[in-house]
């Protein structure tokens, strides 16, 4: 790993120490919580939609956990703004690891993707596609 990966590690630490959009949201269009029991991460994602009901206007999150899970939630909260729910649905693990910019070990991948899974499940619940009380990374 070279200088570039050091830059991404610094970016992850910055998002962990200085999270963007962390906090409660009054009157979100949807809010959903998830956990990664193997690491102890918990994240709640709150989403406000634009008037079209499809475009994400603003995202906040709350929760606790390791640097990877919290940095991923912070980065995702910035990235999702302006995206549609369909674009959120299309996000996969590769999109998250690309956003983080570093190789994620198999043991930590659940930490990295937790916020994305919570946001996707929250959107599915909002649309009435599924009924899930809480997202979990355990199957």
Coordinates of N, CA, C and O in Angstrom, one line a residue:
X1 N 0.8 -1.2 0.0 CA 0.0 0.0 0.0 C 0.9 1.2 0.0 O 1.8 1.3 0.7
X2 N 0.5 2.2 -0.8 CA 1.4 3.3 -1.0 C 0.8 4.6 -0.3 O -0.1 4.5 0.6
X3 N 1.3 5.7 -0.8 CA 0.9 7.0 -0.2 C -0.6 7.2 -0.4 O -1.3 7.7 0.5
X4 N -1.2 6.7 -1.5 CA -2.7 6.9 -1.7 C -3.5 6.3 -0.6 O -4.5 6.9 -0.1
X5 N -3.1 5.1 -0.2 CA -3.9 4.4 0.8 C -3.7 5.1 2.2 O -4.7 5.1 3.0
X6 N -2.6 5.7 2.4 CA -2.4 6.5 3.7 C -3.4 7.6 3.7 O -3.9 8.0 4.7
X7 N -3.6 8.3 2.5 CA -4.5 9.4 2.4 C -5.9 8.9 2.8 O -6.6 9.6 3.5
X8 N -6.3 7.8 2.3 CA -7.6 7.2 2.6 C -7.8 6.8 4.0 O -8.8 7.1 4.6
X9 N -6.7 6.3 4.6 CA -6.8 5.9 6.0 C -7.0 7.2 6.8 O -7.7 7.2 7.8
X10 N -6.3 8.3 6.5 CA -6.5 9.6 7.2 C -7.9 10.1 7.0 O -8.5 10.7 7.9
X11 N -8.5 9.9 5.8 CA -9.8 10.3 5.5 C -10.8 9.6 6.4 O -11.7 10.1 7.0
X12 N -10.6 8.3 6.6 CA -11.4 7.5 7.4 C -11.3 7.9 8.9 O -12.3 8.1 9.6
X13 N -10.1 8.2 9.3 CA -9.9 8.7 10.7 C -10.6 10.0 10.9 O -11.2 10.3 12.0
X14 N -10.5 10.9 9.9 CA -11.1 12.2 10.0 C -12.6 12.1 10.1 O -13.3 12.7 10.9
X15 N -13.2 11.2 9.3 CA -14.7 11.0 9.4 C -15.1 10.4 10.7 O -16.2 10.6 11.2
X16 N -14.2 9.5 11.2 CA -14.5 8.9 12.5 C -14.5 10.0 13.7 O -15.4 10.0 14.5
X17 N -13.4 10.8 13.6 CA -13.2 11.7 14.7 C -14.1 13.0 14.5 O -14.5 13.6 15.5
X18 N -14.4 13.3 13.3 CA -15.2 14.5 13.0 C -16.4 14.1 12.0 O -16.4 14.5 10.9
X19 N -17.3 13.3 12.5 CA -18.3 12.8 11.6 C -19.2 13.9 11.0 O -19.5 14.9 11.7
X20 N -19.5 13.7 9.8 CA -20.4 14.7 9.1 C -21.9 14.2 9.3 O -22.1 13.0 9.2
X21 N -22.8 15.1 9.5 CA -24.2 14.8 9.5 C -24.6 13.9 10.7 O -25.6 13.2 10.6
X22 N -23.8 13.8 11.7 CA -24.1 12.9 12.8 C -25.1 13.7 13.8 O -24.8 14.8 14.2
X23 N -26.2 13.1 14.0 CA -27.2 13.7 14.9 C -28.6 13.4 14.6 O -28.8 12.7 13.6
X24 N -29.5 13.8 15.4 CA -30.9 13.5 15.2 C -31.4 14.3 14.0 O -30.8 15.4 13.7
X25 N -32.5 13.9 13.5 CA -33.3 14.7 12.5 C -34.7 14.8 12.9 O -35.3 13.8 13.3
X26 N -35.2 16.1 12.9 CA -36.6 16.2 13.3 C -37.5 15.9 12.0 O -37.2 16.4 10.9
X27 N -38.4 15.0 12.2 CA -39.4 14.7 11.2 C -38.8 14.1 9.9 O -39.0 14.7 8.8
X28 N -38.0 13.1 10.0 CA -37.5 12.5 8.7 C -38.6 11.8 8.0 O -39.6 11.4 8.6
X29 N -38.4 11.6 6.7 CA -39.3 10.8 5.9 C -39.3 9.3 6.3 O -40.2 8.6 6.3
X30 N -38.0 8.9 6.6 CA -37.9 7.6 7.2 C -36.6 7.5 8.0 O -35.7 8.2 7.8
X31 N -36.7 6.6 9.0 CA -35.6 6.4 9.9 C -35.5 4.9 10.2 O -36.5 4.2 10.3
X32 N -34.3 4.3 10.2 CA -34.2 2.9 10.4 C -32.9 2.6 11.2 O -31.9 3.4 11.0
X33 N -32.9 1.6 12.0 CA -31.7 1.2 12.8 C -31.2 -0.2 12.4 O -32.0 -1.1 12.1
X34 N -29.9 -0.3 12.6 CA -29.3 -1.7 12.3 C -28.1 -1.9 13.2 O -27.6 -0.9 13.9
X35 N -27.7 -3.1 13.3 CA -26.6 -3.4 14.1 C -25.7 -4.5 13.5 O -26.1 -5.3 12.6
X36 N -24.4 -4.5 13.9 CA -23.5 -5.5 13.5 C -23.0 -6.2 14.8 O -22.1 -5.7 15.5
X37 N -23.7 -7.2 15.3 CA -23.5 -7.8 16.6 C -22.0 -8.3 16.7 O -21.5 -8.3 17.8
X38 N -21.4 -8.7 15.6 CA -20.0 -9.3 15.8 C -19.0 -8.2 16.2 O -18.0 -8.5 16.7
X39 N -19.3 -6.9 15.9 CA -18.4 -5.9 16.3 C -19.0 -4.9 17.3 O -18.3 -4.1 17.9
X40 N -20.3 -4.9 17.5 CA -21.0 -4.0 18.4 C -21.4 -2.7 17.8 O -21.8 -1.8 18.5
X41 N -21.3 -2.6 16.5 CA -21.7 -1.4 15.8 C -23.3 -1.2 15.8 O -24.0 -2.2 15.6
X42 N -23.8 0.0 16.0 CA -25.2 0.3 15.8 C -25.3 1.6 15.1 O -24.5 2.5 15.4
X43 N -26.2 1.7 14.2 CA -26.4 2.9 13.4 C -27.9 3.1 13.1 O -28.6 2.1 12.8
X44 N -28.3 4.3 13.3 CA -29.6 4.7 12.8 C -29.4 5.7 11.7 O -28.7 6.7 11.9
X45 N -30.1 5.5 10.6 CA -30.0 6.4 9.5 C -31.4 7.1 9.3 O -32.4 6.5 9.4
X46 N -31.3 8.5 9.2 CA -32.5 9.3 9.1 C -32.5 10.0 7.7 O -31.4 10.6 7.4
X47 N -33.6 9.9 6.9 CA -33.5 10.4 5.6 C -34.7 11.4 5.4 O -35.9 11.0 5.7
X48 N -34.4 12.5 4.8 CA -35.4 13.5 4.4 C -35.4 13.5 2.8 O -34.4 13.6 2.2
X49 N -36.6 13.3 2.3 CA -36.7 13.3 0.8 C -37.2 14.6 0.3 O -37.9 15.3 1.0
X50 N -36.9 14.9 -1.0 CA -37.4 16.1 -1.6 C -38.8 15.9 -2.0 O -39.4 14.8 -1.8
X51 N -39.5 16.9 -2.5 CA -41.0 16.8 -2.7 C -41.3 15.7 -3.7 O -42.5 15.2 -3.7
X52 N -40.4 15.3 -4.6 CA -40.7 14.2 -5.5 C -40.9 12.8 -4.8 O -41.3 11.9 -5.4
X53 N -40.5 12.7 -3.6 CA -40.6 11.5 -2.8 C -39.5 10.4 -3.2 O -39.6 9.3 -2.7
X54 N -38.6 10.8 -4.1 CA -37.6 9.8 -4.6 C -36.2 10.3 -4.4 O -35.3 9.5 -4.3
X55 N -36.0 11.6 -4.4 CA -34.7 12.2 -4.3 C -34.3 12.4 -2.8 O -35.1 13.0 -2.1
X56 N -33.1 12.0 -2.4 CA -32.7 12.2 -1.1 C -32.2 13.6 -0.9 O -31.3 14.0 -1.6
X57 N -32.9 14.3 0.0 CA -32.5 15.7 0.3 C -31.4 15.8 1.3 O -30.4 16.5 1.2
X58 N -31.6 15.1 2.5 CA -30.6 15.2 3.6 C -30.6 13.9 4.3 O -31.6 13.2 4.5
X59 N -29.4 13.5 4.9 CA -29.2 12.3 5.6 C -28.5 12.6 6.9 O -27.5 13.4 6.9
X60 N -29.0 12.1 8.0 CA -28.2 12.2 9.3 C -28.1 10.7 9.8 O -28.8 9.8 9.4
X61 N -27.2 10.6 10.7 CA -27.1 9.2 11.4 C -26.7 9.4 12.8 O -26.1 10.5 13.2
X62 N -27.0 8.4 13.6 CA -26.6 8.3 15.0 C -26.1 6.9 15.2 O -26.4 6.0 14.4
X63 N -25.3 6.7 16.2 CA -24.9 5.4 16.6 C -23.5 5.4 17.1 O -22.8 6.4 17.3
X64 N -23.0 4.2 17.4 CA -21.7 4.0 18.0 C -21.1 2.7 17.3 O -21.8 1.9 16.8
X65 N -19.8 2.7 17.4 CA -19.1 1.5 16.8 C -17.7 1.8 16.5 O -17.1 2.9 16.8
X66 N -17.1 0.9 15.7 CA -15.7 1.0 15.3 C -15.5 2.2 14.3 O -16.5 2.7 13.7
X67 N -14.3 2.5 14.1 CA -13.9 3.6 13.1 C -14.5 3.3 11.7 O -15.0 4.3 11.1
X68 N -14.4 2.1 11.3 CA -14.9 1.8 9.9 C -16.4 2.0 9.8 O -16.8 2.6 8.8
X69 N -17.2 1.5 10.7 CA -18.6 1.7 10.6 C -19.0 3.1 10.7 O -19.9 3.6 10.0
X70 N -18.4 3.9 11.6 CA -18.8 5.3 11.8 C -18.3 6.2 10.7 O -19.1 7.0 10.2
X71 N -17.1 5.9 10.2 CA -16.6 6.7 9.0 C -17.5 6.4 7.8 O -17.8 7.3 7.0
X72 N -17.8 5.1 7.6 CA -18.7 4.7 6.5 C -20.0 5.4 6.5 O -20.5 5.9 5.5
X73 N -20.6 5.5 7.7 CA -21.9 6.2 7.9 C -21.8 7.7 7.6 O -22.6 8.3 6.9
X74 N -20.7 8.3 8.0 CA -20.4 9.7 7.8 C -20.3 10.0 6.3 O -20.9 10.9 5.7
X75 N -19.4 9.2 5.7 CA -19.2 9.3 4.2 C -20.5 9.1 3.4 O -20.8 9.8 2.5
X76 N -21.2 8.1 3.8 CA -22.5 7.7 3.1 C -23.5 8.9 3.3 O -24.2 9.2 2.3
X77 N -23.5 9.5 4.4 CA -24.5 10.6 4.6 C -24.2 11.7 3.7 O -25.2 12.4 3.2
X78 N -23.0 11.9 3.3 CA -22.7 13.0 2.3 C -23.0 12.5 0.9 O -23.5 13.2 0.1
X79 N -22.6 11.3 0.6 CA -22.8 10.7 -0.7 C -24.2 10.6 -1.2 O -24.5 10.8 -2.3
X80 N -25.1 10.2 -0.2 CA -26.5 10.0 -0.6 C -27.3 11.2 -1.0 O -28.3 11.1 -1.7
X81 N -26.9 12.3 -0.5 CA -27.6 13.6 -0.8 C -27.6 13.9 -2.3 O -26.6 13.9 -2.9
X82 N -28.8 14.0 -2.8 CA -29.0 14.2 -4.2 C -29.2 12.9 -5.0 O -29.7 13.0 -6.2
X83 N -29.0 11.8 -4.4 CA -29.2 10.5 -5.1 C -30.7 10.2 -5.0 O -31.4 10.7 -4.1
X84 N -31.2 9.3 -5.9 CA -32.6 8.8 -5.8 C -32.6 7.5 -5.0 O -31.5 6.9 -4.7
X85 N -33.7 7.1 -4.5 CA -33.9 5.9 -3.8 C -33.5 4.7 -4.6 O -32.9 3.7 -4.2
X86 N -33.7 4.8 -5.9 CA -33.3 3.7 -6.9 C -31.8 3.6 -6.9 O -31.3 2.5 -7.0
X87 N -31.1 4.8 -6.9 CA -29.7 4.7 -6.9 C -29.1 4.2 -5.6 O -28.2 3.4 -5.6
X88 N -29.8 4.5 -4.5 CA -29.4 3.9 -3.2 C -29.6 2.4 -3.3 O -28.7 1.6 -2.9
X89 N -30.7 1.9 -3.8 CA -31.0 0.5 -3.9 C -29.9 -0.2 -4.7 O -29.6 -1.4 -4.5
X90 N -29.4 0.4 -5.7 CA -28.4 -0.2 -6.6 C -27.0 -0.2 -6.0 O -26.1 -0.9 -6.5
X91 N -26.8 0.5 -4.9 CA -25.4 0.5 -4.3 C -25.1 -0.9 -3.8 O -26.0 -1.6 -3.2
X92 N -23.8 -1.3 -3.9 CA -23.4 -2.6 -3.4 C -22.1 -2.5 -2.6 O -21.6 -1.4 -2.4
X93 N -21.6 -3.6 -2.2 CA -20.4 -3.6 -1.3 C -19.3 -2.9 -2.0 O -18.5 -2.2 -1.4
X94 N -19.1 -3.1 -3.3 CA -18.0 -2.5 -4.0 C -18.1 -1.0 -4.0 O -17.1 -0.3 -3.9
X95 N -19.3 -0.5 -4.1 CA -19.5 1.0 -4.0 C -19.0 1.5 -2.6 O -18.4 2.6 -2.6
X96 N -19.3 0.8 -1.6 CA -18.9 1.2 -0.2 C -17.4 1.1 -0.1 O -16.8 2.1 0.4
X97 N -16.8 0.0 -0.5 CA -15.3 -0.1 -0.4 C -14.6 0.9 -1.2 O -13.6 1.5 -0.8
X98 N -15.2 1.2 -2.4 CA -14.6 2.3 -3.3 C -14.7 3.6 -2.6 O -13.7 4.4 -2.6
X99 N -15.8 3.9 -1.9 CA -16.0 5.2 -1.2 C -15.0 5.3 -0.1 O -14.4 6.4 0.1
X100 N -14.7 4.2 0.6 CA -13.8 4.2 1.7 C -12.3 4.3 1.2 O -11.5 4.9 1.9
X101 N -12.1 3.7 0.1 CA -10.8 3.9 -0.6 C -9.6 3.0 -0.1 O -8.5 3.2 -0.4
X102 N -10.0 2.0 0.8 CA -9.0 1.1 1.3 C -9.5 -0.3 1.2 O -10.7 -0.5 1.2
X103 N -8.6 -1.3 1.2 CA -9.0 -2.7 1.3 C -9.6 -2.9 2.6 O -9.0 -2.6 3.7
X104 N -10.7 -3.6 2.7 CA -11.4 -3.9 3.9 C -11.3 -5.4 4.1 O -11.7 -6.2 3.2
X105 N -10.8 -5.9 5.2 CA -10.7 -7.3 5.5 C -12.0 -8.0 5.6 O -13.0 -7.3 5.9
X106 N -12.1 -9.2 5.3 CA -13.4 -9.9 5.3 C -14.1 -9.8 6.7 O -15.3 -9.7 6.8
X107 N -13.3 -9.7 7.8 CA -13.8 -9.6 9.1 C -14.5 -8.2 9.3 O -15.3 -8.1 10.2
X108 N -14.0 -7.2 8.6 CA -14.5 -5.8 8.8 C -15.5 -5.4 7.8 O -16.1 -4.3 7.9
X109 N -15.8 -6.2 6.8 CA -16.7 -5.8 5.7 C -18.1 -5.5 6.2 O -18.8 -4.6 5.8
X110 N -18.5 -6.2 7.2 CA -19.9 -6.0 7.8 C -19.9 -4.6 8.5 O -21.0 -4.0 8.5
X111 N -18.8 -4.2 9.1 CA -18.7 -2.9 9.6 C -18.9 -1.8 8.6 O -19.6 -0.8 8.7
X112 N -18.2 -2.0 7.4 CA -18.2 -1.0 6.4 C -19.5 -0.9 5.7 O -19.9 0.2 5.3
X113 N -20.3 -2.0 5.5 CA -21.5 -1.9 4.8 C -22.8 -1.7 5.6 O -23.9 -1.6 5.1
X114 N -22.6 -1.6 6.9 CA -23.8 -1.5 7.8 C -24.7 -0.3 7.5 O -25.9 -0.5 7.3
X115 N -24.1 0.8 7.4 CA -24.9 2.1 7.1 C -25.6 1.9 5.8 O -26.8 2.3 5.7
X116 N -25.0 1.4 4.8 CA -25.7 1.2 3.5 C -26.8 0.2 3.6 O -27.9 0.5 3.1
X117 N -26.6 -0.9 4.3 CA -27.7 -1.8 4.5 C -28.9 -1.2 5.2 O -30.1 -1.4 4.9
X118 N -28.6 -0.4 6.3 CA -29.6 0.2 7.0 C -30.4 1.2 6.2 O -31.6 1.3 6.2
X119 N -29.7 2.0 5.4 CA -30.4 3.0 4.5 C -31.2 2.3 3.4 O -32.4 2.7 3.2
X120 N -30.7 1.2 2.9 CA -31.5 0.5 1.9 C -32.7 -0.2 2.5 O -33.8 -0.1 1.9
X121 N -32.6 -0.8 3.7 CA -33.7 -1.4 4.3 C -34.7 -0.3 4.7 O -35.9 -0.5 4.6
X122 N -34.2 0.8 5.2 CA -35.1 1.9 5.6 C -36.0 2.4 4.4 O -37.2 2.6 4.5
X123 N -35.3 2.5 3.2 CA -36.0 2.9 2.0 C -37.1 1.8 1.6 O -38.2 2.2 1.2
X124 N -36.7 0.6 1.7 CA -37.6 -0.5 1.4 C -38.8 -0.5 2.3 O -40.0 -0.7 1.9
X125 N -38.6 -0.3 3.6 CA -39.7 -0.2 4.5 C -40.6 1.0 4.2 O -41.8 1.0 4.2
X126 N -40.0 2.2 3.9 CA -40.7 3.4 3.5 C -41.6 3.2 2.3 O -42.7 3.7 2.3
X127 N -41.1 2.4 1.4 CA -41.9 2.1 0.2 C -43.0 1.1 0.4 O -43.9 0.8 -0.4
X128 N -42.9 0.4 1.6 CA -43.9 -0.7 1.9 C -43.5 -2.0 1.3 O -44.3 -2.9 1.2
X129 N -42.2 -2.2 0.9 CA -41.8 -3.4 0.2 C -41.5 -4.5 1.2 O -41.7 -5.7 0.9
X130 N -41.1 -4.2 2.4 CA -40.7 -5.1 3.5 C -41.1 -4.6 4.8 O -41.3 -3.4 5.0
X131 N -41.2 -5.5 5.8 CA -41.4 -5.1 7.2 C -40.2 -5.7 8.0 O -40.1 -6.9 8.1
X132 N -39.3 -4.8 8.4 CA -38.1 -5.3 9.1 C -38.0 -4.3 10.4 O -38.1 -3.1 10.2
X133 N -38.0 -4.9 11.5 CA -37.9 -4.1 12.7 C -36.5 -3.5 12.9 O -36.4 -2.3 13.2
X134 N -35.5 -4.3 12.6 CA -34.1 -3.8 12.7 C -33.2 -4.6 11.7 O -33.4 -5.8 11.6
X135 N -32.3 -3.9 11.1 CA -31.4 -4.6 10.2 C -30.3 -5.2 11.0 O -29.8 -4.6 12.0
X136 N -29.8 -6.3 10.6 CA -28.6 -6.9 11.3 C -27.7 -7.5 10.2 O -28.2 -7.9 9.1
X137 N -26.4 -7.5 10.5 CA -25.5 -8.0 9.5 C -25.3 -9.5 9.7 O -24.7 -10.2 8.9
X138 N -25.9 -10.1 10.7 CA -25.9 -11.5 10.9 C -27.1 -12.1 10.2 O -28.2 -11.6 10.1
X139 N -26.8 -13.3 9.6 CA -27.9 -13.9 8.8 C -28.6 -15.0 9.6 O -28.1 -15.6 10.5

